[in-house]
Every structure is written in C-alpha cells, then in structure tokens.
mmCIF file of C-alpha atoms and ligand atoms in Angstrom:
data_model
loop_
_atom_site.group_PDB
_atom_site.id
_atom_site.type_symbol
_atom_site.label_atom_id
_atom_site.label_comp_id
_atom_site.label_asym_id
_atom_site.label_seq_id
_atom_site.Cartn_x
_atom_site.Cartn_y
_atom_site.Cartn_z
ATOM 1 C CA MET N 1 22.399 -73.610 -35.382
ATOM 2 C CA ILE N 2 22.988 -73.911 -31.633
ATOM 3 C CA THR N 3 26.302 -73.589 -29.807
ATOM 4 C CA LEU N 4 27.407 -75.642 -26.801
ATOM 5 C CA ALA N 5 30.301 -74.283 -24.696
ATOM 6 C CA LEU N 6 32.630 -76.828 -23.077
ATOM 7 C CA SER N 7 36.034 -76.612 -21.405
ATOM 8 C CA LYS N 8 38.939 -78.934 -22.177
ATOM 9 C CA GLY N 9 39.798 -81.663 -19.712
ATOM 10 C CA ARG N 10 37.356 -83.436 -17.442
ATOM 11 C CA ILE N 11 34.265 -81.442 -18.471
ATOM 12 C CA PHE N 12 34.902 -82.210 -22.143
ATOM 13 C CA ASP N 13 35.858 -85.851 -21.500
ATOM 14 C CA GLU N 14 32.809 -86.546 -19.349
ATOM 15 C CA THR N 15 30.343 -84.666 -21.590
ATOM 16 C CA LEU N 16 31.338 -86.624 -24.722
ATOM 17 C CA PRO N 17 29.585 -89.839 -23.602
ATOM 18 C CA LEU N 18 26.413 -87.820 -22.906
ATOM 19 C CA LEU N 19 26.523 -86.385 -26.430
ATOM 20 C CA GLU N 20 27.139 -89.874 -27.789
ATOM 21 C CA ALA N 21 24.102 -91.135 -25.915
ATOM 22 C CA ALA N 22 22.178 -88.404 -27.719
ATOM 23 C CA GLY N 23 23.528 -89.769 -31.007
ATOM 24 C CA ILE N 24 25.983 -86.905 -31.498
ATOM 25 C CA ALA N 25 29.720 -87.284 -32.172
ATOM 26 C CA LEU N 26 32.396 -84.640 -32.713
ATOM 27 C CA ARG N 27 34.092 -84.190 -36.060
ATOM 28 C CA ASP N 28 37.285 -82.750 -34.484
ATOM 29 C CA ASP N 29 39.335 -83.752 -31.441
ATOM 30 C CA PRO N 30 40.176 -80.679 -29.301
ATOM 31 C CA GLU N 31 43.229 -82.444 -27.808
ATOM 32 C CA THR N 32 44.909 -82.694 -31.215
ATOM 33 C CA SER N 33 43.234 -79.956 -33.221
ATOM 34 C CA ARG N 34 43.816 -76.271 -32.456
ATOM 35 C CA LYS N 35 40.296 -75.432 -33.497
ATOM 36 C CA LEU N 36 38.152 -73.642 -30.950
ATOM 37 C CA ILE N 37 34.935 -74.271 -32.859
ATOM 38 C CA LEU N 38 34.200 -77.935 -33.408
ATOM 39 C CA ALA N 39 31.678 -79.342 -35.827
ATOM 40 C CA THR N 40 29.482 -82.253 -34.759
ATOM 41 C CA THR N 41 27.612 -84.967 -36.631
ATOM 42 C CA CYS N 42 24.437 -83.016 -35.849
ATOM 43 C CA ARG N 43 24.027 -80.259 -38.450
ATOM 44 C CA ASP N 44 22.293 -78.011 -35.900
ATOM 45 C CA LEU N 45 24.953 -78.234 -33.181
ATOM 46 C CA ARG N 46 28.510 -76.942 -32.851
ATOM 47 C CA VAL N 47 30.809 -77.012 -29.811
ATOM 48 C CA ILE N 48 33.095 -74.186 -28.693
ATOM 49 C CA ILE N 49 36.064 -74.708 -26.357
ATOM 50 C CA VAL N 50 36.556 -72.044 -23.684
ATOM 51 C CA ARG N 51 38.189 -71.748 -20.236
ATOM 52 C CA ALA N 52 36.069 -73.512 -17.562
ATOM 53 C CA SER N 53 35.419 -70.242 -15.732
ATOM 54 C CA ASP N 54 34.371 -68.526 -18.995
ATOM 55 C CA VAL N 55 31.558 -71.002 -19.837
ATOM 56 C CA PRO N 56 28.820 -69.135 -17.851
ATOM 57 C CA THR N 57 29.849 -65.827 -19.445
ATOM 58 C CA TYR N 58 29.497 -67.175 -22.995
ATOM 59 C CA VAL N 59 26.058 -68.582 -22.169
ATOM 60 C CA GLN N 60 24.908 -65.513 -20.202
ATOM 61 C CA TYR N 61 25.530 -63.239 -23.209
ATOM 62 C CA GLY N 62 24.121 -65.736 -25.704
ATOM 63 C CA ALA N 63 27.441 -66.280 -27.524
ATOM 64 C CA ALA N 64 26.734 -69.914 -26.655
ATOM 65 C CA ASP N 65 23.191 -71.243 -26.233
ATOM 66 C CA LEU N 66 24.180 -73.971 -23.805
ATOM 67 C CA GLY N 67 27.172 -74.885 -21.695
ATOM 68 C CA VAL N 68 28.496 -77.345 -19.167
ATOM 69 C CA ALA N 69 30.025 -75.821 -16.035
ATOM 70 C CA GLY N 70 30.896 -76.956 -12.524
ATOM 71 C CA LYS N 71 28.695 -75.806 -9.650
ATOM 72 C CA ASP N 72 31.858 -74.192 -8.233
ATOM 73 C CA VAL N 73 32.162 -72.017 -11.345
ATOM 74 C CA LEU N 74 28.431 -71.193 -11.373
ATOM 75 C CA ASP N 75 28.432 -70.163 -7.715
ATOM 76 C CA GLU N 76 31.302 -67.756 -8.376
ATOM 77 C CA HIS N 77 29.669 -66.402 -11.545
ATOM 78 C CA GLY N 78 26.300 -65.809 -9.874
ATOM 79 C CA GLY N 79 24.180 -67.426 -12.593
ATOM 80 C CA GLN N 80 22.585 -64.251 -14.028
ATOM 81 C CA GLY N 81 20.643 -64.937 -17.242
ATOM 82 C CA LEU N 82 21.177 -68.681 -16.953
ATOM 83 C CA TYR N 83 18.608 -71.432 -16.818
ATOM 84 C CA GLN N 84 19.979 -74.489 -15.004
ATOM 85 C CA PRO N 85 17.823 -77.425 -16.034
ATOM 86 C CA LEU N 86 20.076 -80.377 -15.263
ATOM 87 C CA ASP N 87 22.626 -81.748 -12.841
ATOM 88 C CA LEU N 88 24.745 -83.891 -15.189
ATOM 89 C CA LYS N 89 26.370 -85.646 -12.189
ATOM 90 C CA ILE N 90 29.774 -85.590 -13.894
ATOM 91 C CA ALA N 91 33.137 -84.076 -12.840
ATOM 92 C CA ARG N 92 32.155 -84.670 -9.225
ATOM 93 C CA CYS N 93 34.216 -83.433 -6.301
ATOM 94 C CA ARG N 94 33.807 -81.555 -3.031
ATOM 95 C CA MET N 95 34.523 -77.951 -2.074
ATOM 96 C CA MET N 96 36.629 -78.130 1.079
ATOM 97 C CA VAL N 97 38.554 -76.022 3.540
ATOM 98 C CA ALA N 98 42.056 -77.467 3.893
ATOM 99 C CA ALA N 99 44.971 -76.609 6.156
ATOM 100 C CA PRO N 100 48.408 -77.961 7.141
ATOM 101 C CA ARG N 101 48.215 -81.316 8.903
ATOM 102 C CA ASP N 102 49.389 -79.853 12.220
ATOM 103 C CA PHE N 103 47.157 -76.749 12.093
ATOM 104 C CA ASP N 104 44.511 -76.478 14.832
ATOM 105 C CA TYR N 105 41.643 -75.432 12.579
ATOM 106 C CA GLU N 106 38.911 -75.871 15.211
ATOM 107 C CA HIS N 107 40.634 -73.306 17.386
ATOM 108 C CA ALA N 108 41.633 -70.951 14.558
ATOM 109 C CA ALA N 109 38.147 -70.892 13.010
ATOM 110 C CA ARG N 110 36.078 -70.218 16.141
ATOM 111 C CA GLN N 111 33.471 -67.457 16.113
ATOM 112 C CA GLY N 112 35.005 -63.997 16.159
ATOM 113 C CA ALA N 113 38.480 -65.242 15.184
ATOM 114 C CA ARG N 114 40.409 -63.989 12.167
ATOM 115 C CA LEU N 115 41.746 -66.352 9.503
ATOM 116 C CA ARG N 116 43.809 -65.840 6.340
ATOM 117 C CA VAL N 117 42.324 -67.924 3.523
ATOM 118 C CA ALA N 118 43.730 -68.256 0.000
ATOM 119 C CA THR N 119 41.393 -69.372 -2.784
ATOM 120 C CA LYS N 120 40.220 -69.108 -6.359
ATOM 121 C CA TYR N 121 36.629 -69.327 -4.998
ATOM 122 C CA VAL N 122 36.335 -65.971 -3.235
ATOM 123 C CA GLN N 123 32.513 -65.753 -3.253
ATOM 124 C CA THR N 124 32.057 -69.287 -1.975
ATOM 125 C CA ALA N 125 34.673 -68.779 0.749
ATOM 126 C CA ARG N 126 33.242 -65.410 1.806
ATOM 127 C CA GLU N 127 29.737 -66.856 2.217
ATOM 128 C CA HIS N 128 30.972 -69.944 4.042
ATOM 129 C CA PHE N 129 32.969 -68.056 6.678
ATOM 130 C CA ALA N 130 30.363 -65.298 7.056
ATOM 131 C CA ALA N 131 27.785 -67.977 7.935
ATOM 132 C CA LYS N 132 30.169 -69.312 10.596
ATOM 133 C CA GLY N 133 30.858 -65.842 11.973
ATOM 134 C CA VAL N 134 34.590 -66.113 11.263
ATOM 135 C CA HIS N 135 36.404 -63.044 9.934
ATOM 136 C CA VAL N 136 38.541 -63.874 6.930
ATOM 137 C CA ASP N 137 41.198 -62.079 4.977
ATOM 138 C CA LEU N 138 40.623 -63.566 1.535
ATOM 139 C CA ILE N 139 43.604 -63.839 -0.778
ATOM 140 C CA LYS N 140 42.616 -64.418 -4.397
ATOM 141 C CA LEU N 141 44.733 -66.960 -6.287
ATOM 142 C CA TYR N 142 44.329 -68.383 -9.787
ATOM 143 C CA GLY N 143 45.902 -71.798 -9.205
ATOM 144 C CA SER N 144 48.027 -74.080 -6.983
ATOM 145 C CA MET N 145 46.190 -73.023 -3.833
ATOM 146 C CA GLU N 146 47.953 -75.841 -1.968
ATOM 147 C CA LEU N 147 51.152 -73.801 -1.952
ATOM 148 C CA ALA N 148 49.676 -70.925 0.054
ATOM 149 C CA PRO N 149 49.724 -72.488 3.551
ATOM 150 C CA LEU N 150 53.123 -74.085 2.875
ATOM 151 C CA THR N 151 54.731 -70.724 2.164
ATOM 152 C CA GLY N 152 53.029 -68.669 4.858
ATOM 153 C CA LEU N 153 50.736 -66.831 2.436
ATOM 154 C CA ALA N 154 47.622 -68.114 4.227
ATOM 155 C CA ASP N 155 46.484 -70.258 7.176
ATOM 156 C CA ALA N 156 44.049 -72.301 5.103
ATOM 157 C CA ILE N 157 42.682 -72.715 1.585
ATOM 158 C CA VAL N 158 39.310 -73.312 -0.007
ATOM 159 C CA ASP N 159 39.690 -75.704 -2.946
ATOM 160 C CA LEU N 160 38.148 -78.642 -4.750
ATOM 161 C CA VAL N 161 39.120 -82.122 -3.657
ATOM 162 C CA SER N 162 38.380 -85.332 -5.502
ATOM 163 C CA THR N 163 40.791 -88.139 -4.551
ATOM 164 C CA GLY N 164 42.547 -86.118 -1.834
ATOM 165 C CA ARG N 165 45.942 -87.033 -3.300
ATOM 166 C CA THR N 166 46.999 -83.429 -3.927
ATOM 167 C CA LEU N 167 46.314 -82.488 -0.299
ATOM 168 C CA ARG N 168 48.152 -85.542 1.038
ATOM 169 C CA ALA N 169 51.176 -84.962 -1.216
ATOM 170 C CA ASN N 170 51.500 -81.468 0.237
ATOM 171 C CA ASN N 171 51.017 -82.308 3.937
ATOM 172 C CA LEU N 172 47.578 -80.739 4.004
ATOM 173 C CA LYS N 173 44.288 -82.138 5.310
ATOM 174 C CA ALA N 174 40.669 -81.361 4.584
ATOM 175 C CA VAL N 175 39.204 -79.761 7.701
ATOM 176 C CA GLU N 176 35.681 -78.847 6.604
ATOM 177 C CA GLU N 177 33.312 -79.607 3.762
ATOM 178 C CA ILE N 178 31.581 -76.649 2.135
ATOM 179 C CA GLY N 179 29.553 -78.642 -0.366
ATOM 180 C CA VAL N 180 29.331 -81.275 -3.061
ATOM 181 C CA VAL N 181 30.145 -80.150 -6.608
ATOM 182 C CA SER N 182 29.122 -81.574 -9.978
ATOM 183 C CA ALA N 183 28.769 -80.188 -13.487
ATOM 184 C CA ARG N 184 25.495 -78.608 -14.600
ATOM 185 C CA LEU N 185 23.968 -78.024 -17.983
ATOM 186 C CA ILE N 186 23.218 -74.322 -18.360
ATOM 187 C CA VAL N 187 21.067 -72.679 -21.017
ATOM 188 C CA ASN N 188 20.695 -69.070 -22.120
ATOM 189 C CA GLN N 189 17.156 -68.073 -21.106
ATOM 190 C CA ALA N 190 16.367 -66.170 -24.324
ATOM 191 C CA ALA N 191 17.798 -68.956 -26.521
ATOM 192 C CA LEU N 192 15.563 -71.479 -24.798
ATOM 193 C CA LYS N 193 12.495 -69.483 -25.847
ATOM 194 C CA LEU N 194 13.667 -68.632 -29.378
ATOM 195 C CA LYS N 195 15.268 -71.970 -30.306
ATOM 196 C CA ARG N 196 13.242 -74.387 -28.203
ATOM 197 C CA GLY N 197 12.672 -76.660 -31.201
ATOM 198 C CA VAL N 198 16.371 -77.505 -31.391
ATOM 199 C CA ILE N 199 17.328 -77.118 -27.718
ATOM 200 C CA GLN N 200 14.524 -79.130 -26.091
ATOM 201 C CA PRO N 201 15.350 -82.469 -27.817
ATOM 202 C CA LEU N 202 18.968 -82.050 -26.694
ATOM 203 C CA LEU N 203 17.865 -81.333 -23.100
ATOM 204 C CA ASP N 204 15.656 -84.435 -23.197
ATOM 205 C CA ALA N 205 18.533 -86.559 -24.507
ATOM 206 C CA PHE N 206 20.879 -85.284 -21.787
ATOM 207 C CA ALA N 207 18.219 -85.939 -19.161
ATOM 208 C CA ARG N 208 17.813 -89.535 -20.371
ATOM 209 C CA ALA N 209 21.591 -90.054 -20.474
ATOM 210 C CA THR N 210 22.084 -88.852 -16.881
ATOM 211 C CA ALA N 211 19.024 -90.558 -15.387
HETATM 212 O O1 PRT B 301 42.502 -75.711 -15.285
HETATM 213 P P1 PRT B 301 41.926 -74.374 -15.637
HETATM 214 O O2 PRT B 301 42.464 -73.259 -14.808
HETATM 215 O O3 PRT B 301 41.884 -74.104 -17.113
HETATM 216 O O4 PRT B 301 40.388 -74.401 -15.275
HETATM 217 P P2 PRT B 301 39.715 -75.313 -14.209
HETATM 218 O O5 PRT B 301 40.676 -75.793 -13.187
HETATM 219 O O6 PRT B 301 38.502 -74.579 -13.714
HETATM 220 O O7 PRT B 301 39.251 -76.506 -15.151
HETATM 221 P P3 PRT B 301 39.306 -78.071 -14.876
HETATM 222 O O8 PRT B 301 39.104 -78.706 -16.196
HETATM 223 O O9 PRT B 301 40.516 -78.415 -14.085
HETATM 224 O O10 PRT B 301 38.032 -78.286 -13.958
HETATM 225 C C1 PRT B 301 36.748 -78.149 -14.505
HETATM 226 C C2 PRT B 301 35.739 -78.525 -13.437
HETATM 227 O O11 PRT B 301 35.940 -79.864 -13.015
HETATM 228 C C3 PRT B 301 35.796 -77.704 -12.154
HETATM 229 O O12 PRT B 301 35.139 -76.466 -12.309
HETATM 230 C C4 PRT B 301 35.089 -78.636 -11.171
HETATM 231 O O13 PRT B 301 33.694 -78.421 -11.210
HETATM 232 C C5 PRT B 301 35.402 -80.044 -11.721
HETATM 233 N N1 PRT B 301 36.356 -80.810 -10.919
HETATM 234 C C6 PRT B 301 36.127 -82.065 -10.453
HETATM 235 C C7 PRT B 301 37.581 -80.441 -10.508
HETATM 236 C C8 PRT B 301 38.098 -81.504 -9.749
HETATM 237 N N2 PRT B 301 37.176 -82.507 -9.745
HETATM 238 C C9 PRT B 301 39.417 -81.408 -9.163
HETATM 239 N N3 PRT B 301 39.879 -82.320 -8.480
HETATM 240 N N4 PRT B 301 38.318 -79.314 -10.704
HETATM 241 C C10 PRT B 301 39.552 -79.233 -10.179
HETATM 242 N N5 PRT B 301 40.130 -80.222 -9.414
HETATM 243 C C11 PRT B 301 41.523 -79.953 -8.907
HETATM 244 C C12 PRT B 301 41.523 -79.267 -7.544
HETATM 245 O O14 PRT B 301 41.385 -77.860 -7.700
HETATM 246 C C13 PRT B 301 42.882 -79.653 -6.978
HETATM 247 O O15 PRT B 301 43.916 -78.843 -7.470
HETATM 248 O O16 PRT B 301 42.265 -81.153 -8.710
HETATM 249 C C14 PRT B 301 43.075 -81.045 -7.535
HETATM 250 C C15 PRT B 301 42.660 -82.028 -6.466
HETATM 251 O O17 PRT B 301 42.432 -83.288 -6.986
HETATM 252 P P4 PRT B 301 42.684 -84.584 -6.071
HETATM 253 O O18 PRT B 301 42.167 -85.722 -6.891
HETATM 254 O O19 PRT B 301 44.173 -84.654 -5.827
HETATM 255 O O20 PRT B 301 41.905 -84.420 -4.792
HETATM 256 MG MG1 MG B 302 42.313 -77.168 -13.475
#
C-alpha cells in the first residue's frame, strides 16, 4: 500500500485529473465526506487529506509516501528527506511583494533601508530581501496578509498572487516578483527505494499526464 498526501481545495481539485489520467479514481469525495483517509480504485493507493503546509512533513517522515505541495510550501519547509521528481504545473501563481497603491516601494526598498514586511512565507521573504541588501522586520502571519498594510501592521507583504483580484480589491499593488510557483510531486526518499515497484508506475503516469 502507498499513501499520497493532498490538501483540500485547488491542490486536490487539480490533482484529480492527473490521477484520472493514470486510471485512478477516488472512492470518497473529501468535500462531502469527513474522512481523512480516502480509498481509491487502485488497491495499492490511498489518499490522505492534510493541511497544505503539512504535506511535506507527512512525506518527510514517511507517514505518506508521496505528496503534492506548492513550491511556496516546499521552499518554507526546506525539502529535507524529499525527492522532487516532477513539476506538475498545476495550482500556478506568483510569489510577489505587494504594497499600498500609493506607497513608494522603489524608495522604501533601496539598499540599506529598513522595511516592515508581513508574510506567511518568512524564509522566502528573508532570502529575497537579504539578496537585495534591504533590512526587513518580518512579521509572521497565518492568513489575510492583505490586511497588514491597510492597518499599519506592515509597509508591504509577501504573498501569492494569481488573478490579482485580492490585491486590487484591497487597494494594493504588486511591486516586485519573487518567483513563479506551481505544485510539485514529492516522494519520500526511502519509500522510493523500498516500494519502487508501486511508486515508479505512478510517477510515470503523472509524468505522461503533465507532459
Ligand atoms: O488555506 P489554508 O491555510 O488551509 O492553506 P493554503 O492557503 O496553503 O492552501 P490553498 O489550498 O489555499 O493553497 C494551496 C496551494 O495553492 C498554495 O500552496 C500555492 O502553491 C497554490 N496557489 C495557487 C495559491 C494561489 N494560487 C492563490 N492565489 N495559494 C493561495 N492563493 C491565495 C493568495 O494567498 C491570496 O490570498 O489567493 C489569494 C490571491 O488570489 P488572487 O486570484 O486574488 O490573486
Ligand atoms: Mg488558502
């Protein structure tokens, strides 16, 4: 038996078609069922539903053999113990710095300046501003980053942007791109060696489905 860790929402929704392309369907619907372990039509595969940011942890410790996680989540986690064979090219977005529409970011983020930045992505933000030579006071948040500059908590935020509608609705603008983000298939390194017979065909099917 192998275990695939997914998170509810866009990761789950966009991974389903890839599983279907591999000839695998789910026996339960996580949106209506309260089950956290879902059976599939493949006897050797089950799916577990965890928080998006917990997917790398489950795979790192081998509680799940495989998982699907955003590059944003993997960068924050660090990727220890994980083999990253595939960019699934799903759940795409961009990691951006954003600030109030009238904020002079160019001036505020010059070398040697000091900036207050609120974000869920502390590692990513720290590396980005260190590379620019900008000192940052990082304020860790767990959600609704957009509120931070509107309430005076921070000058700017680091967050994911897909359509840009959330920024626009809150009088914010993207001022800098940090990188492009998509979801990756991750595999526990030990599981890949011990269960290659079951895992490899699934990797091949995913690779064909994303090609
Ligand atoms: O929601 P929860 O706290 O449980 O976890 P999560 O937010 O990590 O999970 P989820 O399902 O929201 O996101 C899972 C993955 O989807 C992320 O790790 C990203 O890799 C990817 N992804 C792709 C996104 C987006 N697009 C996205 N737009 N994740 C979040 N957003 C948010 C963004 O943070 C912002 O609040 O959507 C808002 C902006 O969207 P637009 O369309 O208004 O620009
Ligand atoms: Mg979310």
